[in-house]
Short mmCIF file of C-alpha atoms and ligand atoms in Angstrom, two decimals:
data_model
loop_
_atom_site.label_atom_id
_atom_site.label_comp_id
_atom_site.label_asym_id
_atom_site.label_seq_id
_atom_site.Cartn_x
_atom_site.Cartn_y
_atom_site.Cartn_z
CA MET A 1069 0.00 0.00 0.00
CA ASN A 1070 1.12 3.56 -0.64
CA ASP A 1071 2.40 5.46 2.35
CA PRO A 1072 -0.37 7.99 3.03
CA LEU A 1073 2.08 10.56 4.36
CA GLN A 1074 4.04 10.23 1.13
CA SER A 1075 0.91 10.75 -0.95
CA LEU A 1076 0.04 13.66 1.32
CA ARG A 1077 3.34 15.30 0.47
CA GLN A 1078 2.56 14.84 -3.24
CA LEU A 1079 -0.94 16.13 -2.68
CA SER A 1080 0.29 19.18 -0.83
CA CYS A 1081 1.93 20.31 -4.06
CA ALA A 1082 -1.45 20.26 -5.83
CA ASP A 1083 -3.02 23.67 -6.50
CA ASP A 1084 -6.21 23.15 -4.54
CA TYR A 1085 -4.69 21.59 -1.42
CA ASP A 1086 -5.20 24.09 1.37
CA PRO A 1087 -4.75 22.66 4.87
CA ASN A 1088 -6.19 25.90 6.24
CA SER A 1089 -9.49 25.64 4.40
CA MET A 1090 -10.17 22.10 3.31
CA ALA A 1091 -13.46 21.31 1.53
CA VAL A 1092 -15.63 18.87 3.51
CA ASP A 1093 -15.53 16.06 0.92
CA LYS A 1094 -11.82 16.45 0.38
CA ALA A 1095 -11.18 16.27 4.12
CA ARG A 1096 -13.20 13.05 4.34
CA ASP A 1097 -11.30 11.58 1.43
CA LEU A 1098 -7.95 12.56 2.92
CA ILE A 1099 -8.73 11.06 6.32
CA SER A 1100 -9.90 7.82 4.71
CA ARG A 1101 -6.47 7.32 3.10
CA PHE A 1102 -4.86 6.99 6.51
CA LEU A 1103 -7.25 4.53 8.10
CA ALA A 1104 -5.95 1.01 8.59
CA PRO A 1105 -8.60 -1.02 10.46
CA VAL A 1106 -7.81 -3.05 13.57
CA THR A 1107 -6.83 -6.65 12.84
CA THR A 1108 -6.75 -8.22 16.32
CA THR A 1109 -9.75 -10.44 16.97
CA GLU A 1110 -11.36 -12.10 19.97
CA ARG A 1111 -13.88 -14.92 20.29
CA LEU A 1112 -17.08 -14.09 22.11
CA HIS A 1113 -20.32 -15.79 23.04
CA VAL A 1114 -23.07 -14.70 20.69
CA ARG A 1115 -24.83 -12.49 23.27
CA ALA A 1116 -21.61 -10.74 24.29
CA ALA A 1117 -21.02 -9.95 20.61
CA LEU A 1118 -23.99 -7.56 20.37
CA GLY A 1119 -22.76 -4.30 18.82
CA ARG A 1120 -19.36 -5.75 17.86
CA VAL A 1121 -17.93 -6.08 14.36
CA LEU A 1122 -17.69 -9.52 12.76
CA ALA A 1123 -14.11 -10.49 11.97
CA GLU A 1124 -15.01 -13.46 9.74
CA ASP A 1125 -17.82 -14.51 7.45
CA VAL A 1126 -20.42 -16.61 9.23
CA ILE A 1127 -21.00 -19.72 7.11
CA SER A 1128 -24.23 -21.60 7.60
CA PRO A 1129 -23.54 -25.07 9.05
CA LEU A 1130 -27.08 -26.15 8.17
CA ASP A 1131 -29.95 -25.82 5.78
CA VAL A 1132 -32.49 -23.25 6.96
CA PRO A 1133 -35.15 -24.45 7.23
CA ALA A 1134 -33.71 -27.87 7.93
CA HIS A 1135 -36.69 -29.72 6.38
CA ASP A 1136 -39.50 -29.05 3.96
CA ASN A 1137 -42.19 -27.75 6.31
CA SER A 1138 -45.64 -26.25 6.31
CA ALA A 1139 -46.18 -22.48 6.24
CA MET A 1140 -49.81 -22.92 7.41
CA ASP A 1141 -52.07 -24.97 9.63
CA GLY A 1142 -53.86 -27.32 7.20
CA TYR A 1143 -53.52 -30.60 5.35
CA ALA A 1144 -50.55 -32.14 3.57
CA VAL A 1145 -51.77 -33.75 0.32
CA ARG A 1146 -50.56 -35.22 -2.95
CA PHE A 1147 -51.48 -32.59 -5.53
CA SER A 1148 -52.28 -35.32 -8.08
CA ASP A 1149 -55.11 -36.54 -5.77
CA LEU A 1150 -56.99 -33.23 -6.05
CA LYS A 1151 -59.67 -33.12 -8.76
CA ALA A 1152 -59.37 -30.09 -11.03
CA ASP A 1153 -63.13 -29.45 -11.38
CA ALA A 1154 -64.78 -30.88 -8.25
CA ALA A 1155 -64.28 -31.21 -4.50
CA THR A 1156 -62.06 -34.06 -3.26
CA THR A 1157 -62.59 -35.97 -0.01
CA LEU A 1158 -59.56 -37.68 1.59
CA PRO A 1159 -59.15 -39.70 4.81
CA ILE A 1160 -56.81 -38.15 7.43
CA ALA A 1161 -54.03 -40.62 8.19
CA GLY A 1162 -52.48 -38.74 11.13
CA THR A 1163 -51.05 -35.42 12.30
CA ALA A 1164 -47.66 -33.69 11.84
CA TYR A 1165 -46.98 -31.15 14.61
CA ALA A 1166 -44.09 -28.69 14.69
CA GLY A 1167 -41.44 -30.74 16.48
CA ALA A 1168 -43.38 -34.05 16.24
CA PRO A 1169 -43.37 -35.33 12.65
CA PHE A 1170 -45.89 -37.82 11.24
CA ASN A 1171 -44.11 -41.17 11.16
CA GLY A 1172 -45.12 -42.56 7.82
CA ILE A 1173 -45.78 -41.57 4.27
CA VAL A 1174 -48.83 -39.96 2.76
CA LYS A 1175 -50.17 -42.74 0.54
CA PRO A 1176 -52.12 -41.98 -2.65
CA GLY A 1177 -55.70 -41.02 -1.74
CA GLU A 1178 -54.77 -39.93 1.84
CA CYS A 1179 -53.79 -36.75 3.62
CA VAL A 1180 -52.17 -35.76 6.92
CA ARG A 1181 -53.24 -32.96 9.24
CA ILE A 1182 -50.25 -30.59 9.53
CA MET A 1183 -49.45 -27.62 11.77
CA THR A 1184 -47.32 -24.57 10.88
CA GLY A 1185 -43.66 -25.62 11.01
CA GLY A 1186 -44.54 -29.33 10.87
CA VAL A 1187 -42.26 -31.45 8.65
CA VAL A 1188 -44.00 -32.26 5.38
CA PRO A 1189 -44.33 -36.07 5.38
CA PRO A 1190 -42.92 -38.04 2.44
CA GLY A 1191 -45.44 -38.41 -0.36
CA ALA A 1192 -47.12 -35.04 0.21
CA ASP A 1193 -46.15 -32.14 -2.05
CA THR A 1194 -48.80 -29.52 -1.32
CA ILE A 1195 -50.39 -27.90 1.76
CA VAL A 1196 -54.07 -26.93 1.75
CA MET A 1197 -54.75 -24.33 4.44
CA GLN A 1198 -57.42 -25.34 6.92
CA GLU A 1199 -59.64 -22.39 5.95
CA HIS A 1200 -60.00 -24.05 2.51
CA ALA A 1201 -61.01 -27.47 3.84
CA GLN A 1202 -63.89 -29.01 5.83
CA ALA A 1203 -62.98 -31.81 8.21
CA LYS A 1204 -65.64 -34.28 9.39
CA ASP A 1205 -65.47 -37.80 10.83
CA GLY A 1206 -61.79 -38.39 10.08
CA GLN A 1207 -62.05 -37.11 6.51
CA VAL A 1208 -61.46 -33.76 4.88
CA THR A 1209 -63.15 -32.23 1.84
CA ILE A 1210 -61.09 -29.87 -0.26
CA GLY A 1211 -62.40 -27.55 -2.99
CA THR A 1212 -60.76 -26.61 -6.29
CA GLY A 1213 -58.21 -23.95 -7.26
CA HIS A 1214 -55.03 -25.22 -5.59
CA ARG A 1215 -51.48 -25.00 -6.88
CA LYS A 1216 -48.83 -27.72 -6.63
CA GLY A 1217 -46.26 -26.91 -3.90
CA GLN A 1218 -48.34 -24.18 -2.26
CA ASN A 1219 -47.78 -23.16 1.39
CA LEU A 1220 -44.63 -25.20 1.63
CA ARG A 1221 -41.27 -23.89 2.85
CA ARG A 1222 -38.41 -25.79 1.23
CA ALA A 1223 -35.34 -27.05 3.10
CA GLY A 1224 -32.46 -24.62 2.56
CA GLU A 1225 -34.78 -21.98 1.10
CA ASP A 1226 -33.50 -19.21 3.45
CA LEU A 1227 -29.91 -20.44 3.69
CA ALA A 1228 -28.22 -23.51 2.28
CA VAL A 1229 -25.38 -25.37 4.06
CA GLY A 1230 -22.10 -23.61 3.26
CA GLN A 1231 -23.71 -20.33 2.23
CA VAL A 1232 -22.41 -17.04 3.72
CA ALA A 1233 -25.03 -16.01 6.26
CA LEU A 1234 -23.27 -12.83 7.47
CA LYS A 1235 -20.31 -11.00 6.05
CA ARG A 1236 -17.13 -9.93 7.81
CA GLY A 1237 -17.27 -6.23 8.67
CA MET A 1238 -20.92 -6.18 9.71
CA ALA A 1239 -21.95 -4.82 13.08
CA LEU A 1240 -24.00 -7.33 15.03
CA ARG A 1241 -27.48 -6.02 15.75
CA PRO A 1242 -30.28 -8.00 17.40
CA ALA A 1243 -31.29 -9.42 14.00
CA GLU A 1244 -27.78 -10.78 13.37
CA ILE A 1245 -27.51 -12.15 16.92
CA GLY A 1246 -30.81 -14.00 16.34
CA LEU A 1247 -29.69 -15.31 12.96
CA ILE A 1248 -26.44 -16.63 14.44
CA ALA A 1249 -28.41 -18.35 17.21
CA SER A 1250 -30.76 -19.86 14.61
CA LEU A 1251 -27.73 -21.53 13.06
CA GLY A 1252 -26.76 -23.09 16.39
CA ILE A 1253 -23.52 -21.07 16.55
CA ALA A 1254 -22.52 -20.19 20.13
CA GLU A 1255 -19.22 -18.34 19.63
CA LEU A 1256 -17.85 -16.08 16.98
CA SER A 1257 -14.86 -13.99 16.09
CA VAL A 1258 -15.10 -10.20 16.35
CA TYR A 1259 -12.55 -7.40 16.09
CA ARG A 1260 -11.19 -5.95 19.30
CA ARG A 1261 -12.69 -2.67 20.34
CA LEU A 1262 -11.02 0.51 19.14
CA ARG A 1263 -9.25 2.34 21.99
CA VAL A 1264 -10.01 6.04 21.99
CA ALA A 1265 -8.42 8.49 24.45
CA PHE A 1266 -9.83 11.98 24.79
CA PHE A 1267 -9.34 15.14 26.80
CA SER A 1268 -10.61 18.69 26.94
CA THR A 1269 -8.27 21.65 26.83
CA GLY A 1270 -8.92 25.03 28.42
CA ASP A 1271 -8.03 27.05 31.51
CA GLU A 1272 -11.69 28.05 31.89
CA LEU A 1273 -13.04 24.50 32.28
CA VAL A 1274 -14.19 22.86 35.48
CA SER A 1275 -15.69 19.40 35.81
CA ILE A 1276 -19.09 18.81 37.36
CA GLY A 1277 -18.86 18.63 41.13
CA THR A 1278 -16.76 21.81 41.26
CA THR A 1279 -18.40 25.25 41.52
CA PRO A 1280 -17.23 27.45 38.63
CA LYS A 1281 -15.58 30.73 39.63
CA ALA A 1282 -16.26 33.89 37.63
CA GLY A 1283 -15.36 33.20 33.98
CA GLN A 1284 -15.21 29.45 34.41
CA ILE A 1285 -17.61 27.04 32.70
CA TYR A 1286 -18.48 23.40 33.04
CA ASP A 1287 -16.75 21.03 30.65
CA SER A 1288 -19.50 19.49 28.52
CA ASN A 1289 -17.45 18.19 25.60
CA ARG A 1290 -16.06 15.27 27.56
CA TYR A 1291 -19.61 14.18 28.23
CA THR A 1292 -20.88 14.40 24.66
CA LEU A 1293 -17.71 12.69 23.45
CA TYR A 1294 -18.05 9.96 26.05
CA GLY A 1295 -21.63 9.36 24.91
CA MET A 1296 -20.83 9.30 21.20
CA LEU A 1297 -17.81 7.02 21.67
CA GLN A 1298 -19.76 4.61 23.86
CA ARG A 1299 -22.50 4.41 21.25
CA LEU A 1300 -19.94 3.54 18.60
CA GLY A 1301 -18.68 0.66 20.73
CA CYS A 1302 -15.25 2.11 21.47
CA GLU A 1303 -13.15 1.44 24.54
CA VAL A 1304 -13.15 4.90 26.09
CA ILE A 1305 -10.20 6.44 27.94
CA ASP A 1306 -11.23 9.76 29.55
CA MET A 1307 -8.11 11.80 30.34
CA GLY A 1308 -9.93 14.74 31.90
CA VAL A 1309 -9.19 18.43 31.41
CA VAL A 1310 -5.71 19.58 30.42
CA ARG A 1311 -4.75 23.20 31.07
CA ASP A 1312 -3.54 25.45 28.22
CA ASP A 1313 0.06 24.80 29.10
CA PRO A 1314 2.43 23.53 26.41
CA LYS A 1315 4.26 21.21 28.80
CA LEU A 1316 1.06 19.63 30.12
CA LEU A 1317 -0.38 19.36 26.61
CA GLU A 1318 2.73 17.72 25.27
CA ALA A 1319 2.66 15.16 28.08
CA ALA A 1320 -1.04 14.49 27.50
CA PHE A 1321 -0.65 14.02 23.73
CA SER A 1322 2.30 11.67 24.18
CA GLU A 1323 0.57 9.62 26.84
CA ALA A 1324 -2.67 9.38 24.83
CA ALA A 1325 -0.89 8.39 21.60
CA GLY A 1326 0.95 5.68 23.50
CA ILE A 1327 -2.16 3.97 24.86
CA ALA A 1328 -4.84 4.57 22.24
CA ASP A 1329 -5.58 3.98 18.56
CA VAL A 1330 -7.21 7.38 18.32
CA VAL A 1331 -6.72 10.59 20.30
CA ILE A 1332 -9.51 13.16 20.35
CA THR A 1333 -9.18 16.58 21.92
CA SER A 1334 -11.53 19.51 22.08
CA GLY A 1335 -10.57 23.17 22.24
CA GLY A 1336 -7.25 24.83 21.68
CA VAL A 1337 -7.37 24.80 17.90
CA SER A 1338 -8.96 28.21 17.34
CA VAL A 1339 -7.04 31.35 16.44
CA GLY A 1340 -4.91 32.54 19.34
CA GLU A 1341 -4.59 29.14 20.98
CA ALA A 1342 -3.84 27.24 17.83
CA ASP A 1343 -0.26 28.11 17.34
CA PHE A 1344 1.36 26.23 20.15
CA VAL A 1345 -0.89 23.19 19.68
CA LYS A 1346 -0.05 23.25 16.01
CA ASP A 1347 3.67 23.50 16.67
CA LEU A 1348 3.41 20.77 19.25
CA LEU A 1349 1.62 18.44 16.85
CA ASN A 1350 4.03 19.12 14.05
CA GLN A 1351 6.79 18.28 16.47
CA LEU A 1352 5.16 15.09 17.84
CA GLY A 1353 3.62 13.91 14.60
CA GLU A 1354 2.19 15.19 11.36
CA VAL A 1355 -0.83 17.43 10.80
CA VAL A 1356 -2.76 16.59 7.62
CA PHE A 1357 -5.08 19.57 7.76
CA TRP A 1358 -5.98 22.24 10.15
CA LYS A 1359 -9.17 23.97 9.07
CA ILE A 1360 -12.24 22.94 7.14
CA ALA A 1361 -14.51 25.11 5.01
CA MET A 1362 -17.53 24.31 7.12
CA LYS A 1363 -19.78 25.87 9.74
CA PRO A 1364 -19.78 25.09 12.56
CA GLY A 1365 -16.47 23.35 13.02
CA ARG A 1366 -14.04 25.41 10.99
CA PRO A 1367 -10.99 24.67 13.11
CA LEU A 1368 -10.65 20.90 12.87
CA ALA A 1369 -7.25 19.29 12.88
CA TYR A 1370 -6.48 15.79 11.70
CA GLY A 1371 -3.14 14.11 11.83
CA LYS A 1372 -1.06 11.30 13.24
CA ILE A 1373 1.04 11.03 16.36
CA GLY A 1374 3.08 7.87 15.97
CA ASN A 1375 0.58 5.14 15.11
CA ALA A 1376 -2.35 6.99 16.68
CA HIS A 1377 -4.80 9.07 14.71
CA PHE A 1378 -5.41 12.52 16.10
CA PHE A 1379 -8.59 14.58 15.81
CA GLY A 1380 -8.33 18.09 17.25
CA LEU A 1381 -11.96 19.17 17.49
CA PRO A 1382 -13.00 22.76 18.08
CA GLY A 1383 -13.92 23.86 21.60
CA ASN A 1384 -17.47 24.97 21.00
CA PRO A 1385 -19.84 22.25 22.14
CA VAL A 1386 -21.96 22.19 18.96
CA SER A 1387 -18.86 22.18 16.75
CA VAL A 1388 -17.56 19.17 18.66
CA MET A 1389 -20.70 17.21 17.92
CA VAL A 1390 -21.03 18.30 14.31
CA THR A 1391 -17.42 17.49 13.45
CA PHE A 1392 -17.73 14.18 15.28
CA TYR A 1393 -20.81 13.18 13.28
CA GLN A 1394 -19.36 14.40 9.99
CA PHE A 1395 -15.78 13.11 10.21
CA VAL A 1396 -14.90 11.18 13.34
CA ARG A 1397 -17.83 8.74 13.24
CA ASP A 1398 -16.98 7.34 9.82
CA ALA A 1399 -13.27 7.20 10.63
CA LEU A 1400 -13.87 5.31 13.89
CA LEU A 1401 -16.24 2.86 12.22
CA LYS A 1402 -13.73 2.16 9.49
CA LEU A 1403 -10.92 1.71 12.02
CA SER A 1404 -13.18 -0.63 14.02
CA GLY A 1405 -13.38 -2.95 11.01
CA ARG A 1406 -16.79 -1.95 9.67
CA ASP A 1407 -16.87 -2.78 5.97
CA PRO A 1408 -18.61 -1.06 4.34
CA VAL A 1409 -19.13 1.93 6.64
CA PRO A 1410 -22.84 2.69 6.36
CA PRO A 1411 -23.43 6.31 5.33
CA LEU A 1412 -25.95 8.34 7.29
CA PRO A 1413 -29.18 8.55 5.29
CA THR A 1414 -29.85 11.88 3.62
CA PHE A 1415 -32.91 12.99 1.69
CA LYS A 1416 -34.64 16.14 0.55
CA VAL A 1417 -37.62 17.71 2.29
CA PRO A 1418 -39.22 21.16 2.24
CA CYS A 1419 -37.86 23.53 4.88
CA THR A 1420 -40.45 25.67 6.66
CA SER A 1421 -37.91 28.19 8.02
CA ASN A 1422 -35.87 30.87 6.28
CA LEU A 1423 -32.20 29.91 6.55
CA LYS A 1424 -29.42 32.48 6.63
CA LYS A 1425 -26.24 31.44 4.88
CA ALA A 1426 -23.31 32.94 3.00
CA PRO A 1427 -21.69 30.98 0.13
CA GLY A 1428 -18.19 29.59 0.65
CA ARG A 1429 -18.60 26.97 3.39
CA THR A 1430 -20.70 23.86 3.89
CA GLU A 1431 -23.15 24.42 6.73
CA PHE A 1432 -24.65 21.87 9.06
CA GLN A 1433 -27.64 23.59 10.65
CA ARG A 1434 -29.59 21.78 13.32
CA GLY A 1435 -33.08 20.80 12.23
CA ILE A 1436 -36.27 19.25 13.51
CA LEU A 1437 -37.81 16.83 11.06
CA THR A 1438 -41.55 16.33 11.60
CA GLN A 1439 -44.46 14.65 9.85
CA ASP A 1440 -47.80 16.40 9.43
CA GLY A 1441 -51.25 14.79 9.75
CA ALA A 1442 -51.27 13.95 6.04
CA GLY A 1443 -48.00 12.02 6.39
CA ASN A 1444 -45.74 14.62 4.72
CA TRP A 1445 -42.32 15.35 6.20
CA SER A 1446 -40.80 18.79 6.54
CA VAL A 1447 -37.93 20.32 8.48
CA ARG A 1448 -37.53 23.50 10.50
CA VAL A 1449 -34.43 24.96 12.03
CA THR A 1450 -33.92 24.74 15.81
CA GLY A 1451 -33.56 28.50 16.17
CA GLU A 1452 -30.33 30.35 16.91
CA GLN A 1453 -27.45 28.45 15.32
CA GLY A 1454 -24.55 29.69 17.46
CA SER A 1455 -21.91 27.00 17.85
CA GLY A 1456 -21.99 27.35 21.63
CA ILE A 1457 -25.71 26.59 21.90
CA LEU A 1458 -25.78 22.92 22.85
CA ARG A 1459 -29.55 23.12 23.29
CA SER A 1460 -29.78 23.28 19.49
CA MET A 1461 -28.26 19.78 19.32
CA ALA A 1462 -30.49 18.50 22.10
CA GLU A 1463 -33.60 19.69 20.23
CA ALA A 1464 -32.47 18.54 16.80
CA ASN A 1465 -33.10 15.18 15.19
CA CYS A 1466 -31.32 15.98 11.92
CA PHE A 1467 -28.76 18.19 10.25
CA ILE A 1468 -29.83 20.47 7.42
CA ILE A 1469 -26.87 20.28 5.05
CA LEU A 1470 -26.36 23.39 2.95
CA PRO A 1471 -23.66 22.95 0.28
CA SER A 1472 -20.73 25.31 0.07
CA GLU A 1473 -21.95 27.34 -2.91
CA GLN A 1474 -25.47 27.72 -1.46
CA GLY A 1475 -26.66 31.14 -0.21
CA SER A 1476 -29.65 31.86 2.05
CA VAL A 1477 -32.69 29.60 1.67
CA ALA A 1478 -36.27 30.89 1.57
CA ALA A 1479 -38.97 29.01 3.46
CA GLY A 1480 -40.61 26.39 1.26
CA ALA A 1481 -37.46 25.35 -0.63
CA LEU A 1482 -36.23 21.75 -0.64
CA VAL A 1483 -33.17 21.13 1.53
CA GLU A 1484 -31.03 18.10 2.19
CA VAL A 1485 -31.41 16.60 5.66
CA GLN A 1486 -29.31 13.97 7.36
CA VAL A 1487 -30.97 11.96 10.10
CA MET A 1488 -29.03 11.90 13.36
CA GLU A 1489 -30.95 9.09 14.97
CA GLY A 1490 -28.82 5.96 15.04
CA ALA A 1491 -25.83 7.89 13.68
CA VAL A 1492 -23.84 7.17 16.82
P1 AMP B 655 -11.42 27.09 22.04
O1 AMP B 655 -11.50 26.34 20.74
O2 AMP B 655 -10.58 26.39 23.05
O3 AMP B 655 -11.04 28.52 21.84
O4 AMP B 655 -12.89 27.10 22.62
C1 AMP B 655 -13.97 27.73 21.94
C2 AMP B 655 -15.13 27.95 22.89
O5 AMP B 655 -15.62 26.69 23.35
C3 AMP B 655 -14.79 28.75 24.13
O6 AMP B 655 -15.89 29.57 24.43
C4 AMP B 655 -14.60 27.69 25.18
O7 AMP B 655 -14.85 28.16 26.47
C5 AMP B 655 -15.62 26.65 24.77
N1 AMP B 655 -15.17 25.32 25.22
C6 AMP B 655 -13.96 24.79 24.99
N2 AMP B 655 -13.87 23.57 25.53
C7 AMP B 655 -15.07 23.32 26.10
C8 AMP B 655 -15.60 22.21 26.83
N3 AMP B 655 -14.86 21.12 27.06
N4 AMP B 655 -16.87 22.27 27.28
C9 AMP B 655 -17.60 23.38 27.04
N5 AMP B 655 -17.17 24.45 26.37
C10 AMP B 655 -15.91 24.44 25.91
MG1 MG B 656 -9.60 26.85 24.72
#
């Protein structure tokens, strides 16, 4: 594989490479070139594997269903016994229950009562549902209009022995856990969790439990980050608040890069604070880009410190979340072994608010997507869009994505929305 830092150096000679104002798509593409997923695996019991990423294909050890069986409560018959133009009466030779097959064959001119899931006895090739039959005195009368093979689930119809049931790189949701159990598989191989260390930077920050003095604020970024990382299934290493002191920051970066696959910081990348962090990072590792042409989240650094990936998120609480959803989420999923990384769904709906925007940067406004009584969806903005207003994230259920070249939007226009639910 090409050395990404080498290709970065080549790229940095290109005309449109600007680490101080990287377009959103370009930044995503650049980050993706550096991401080498974890390879270490562990074996887990199926229940413990919920939320983890499959490290191997799951091959079906059996046919599913294992036998031809009935999809309905009814009667197992030989289709050739049914008259095409008149009712047919057949004696009932016995019953096939789910889990208790009929021991025998369905002889010509006979039928067997069969329950949903019951094994279709040899001889029978068709199931007549009980609503289409009248049983009386050990016999059943069946009308016309049946089709050979109806209401019958074939062995191996869902999955045949040896078929790939689940692919490597999938995250295991309840459906996958159930499917694995249905195959009788108790243990499986998953990738180890990604280790992510994070800290907040800022002299003004206090943690909850401490009363802020004048000018101090509570650190909220470590809480949103903790939540988002937990939801993504990462092993989380919370390193607390680090003061704006080059010595302390250097020690924190070095320690974090030594113990984690990914280091995430918030704050300290905006103008005024940026310079010593930037110098520090260039000294400890390599910064790929520094600023993105987006709002909120303009100062966003990405680079490497040794083998660890580094994301320097802005300090503003909304910017932290927006940049996490837009860049860090995908990167962490890819590093965790997800293949493919599922994109967040986006679609277009009418916007009922006027949106203020200047061309030149991609904007991620916070929106509330709702459905009216007639079933039509529309979106409105959460109100003030300041990047310090965390309430706007708490109220939102989607981002309204306004492309770079877009100007202000008048109410009624179609806008692109990206659903946040399930994103992390
Ligand atoms: P900075 O990028 O460090 O200049 O921070 C930008 C703004 O975000 C400032 O108003 C900071 O006080 C605020 N901020 C930075 N870190 C945090 C944090 N961990 N929790 C809440 N607000 C923060
Ligand atoms: Mg700061």
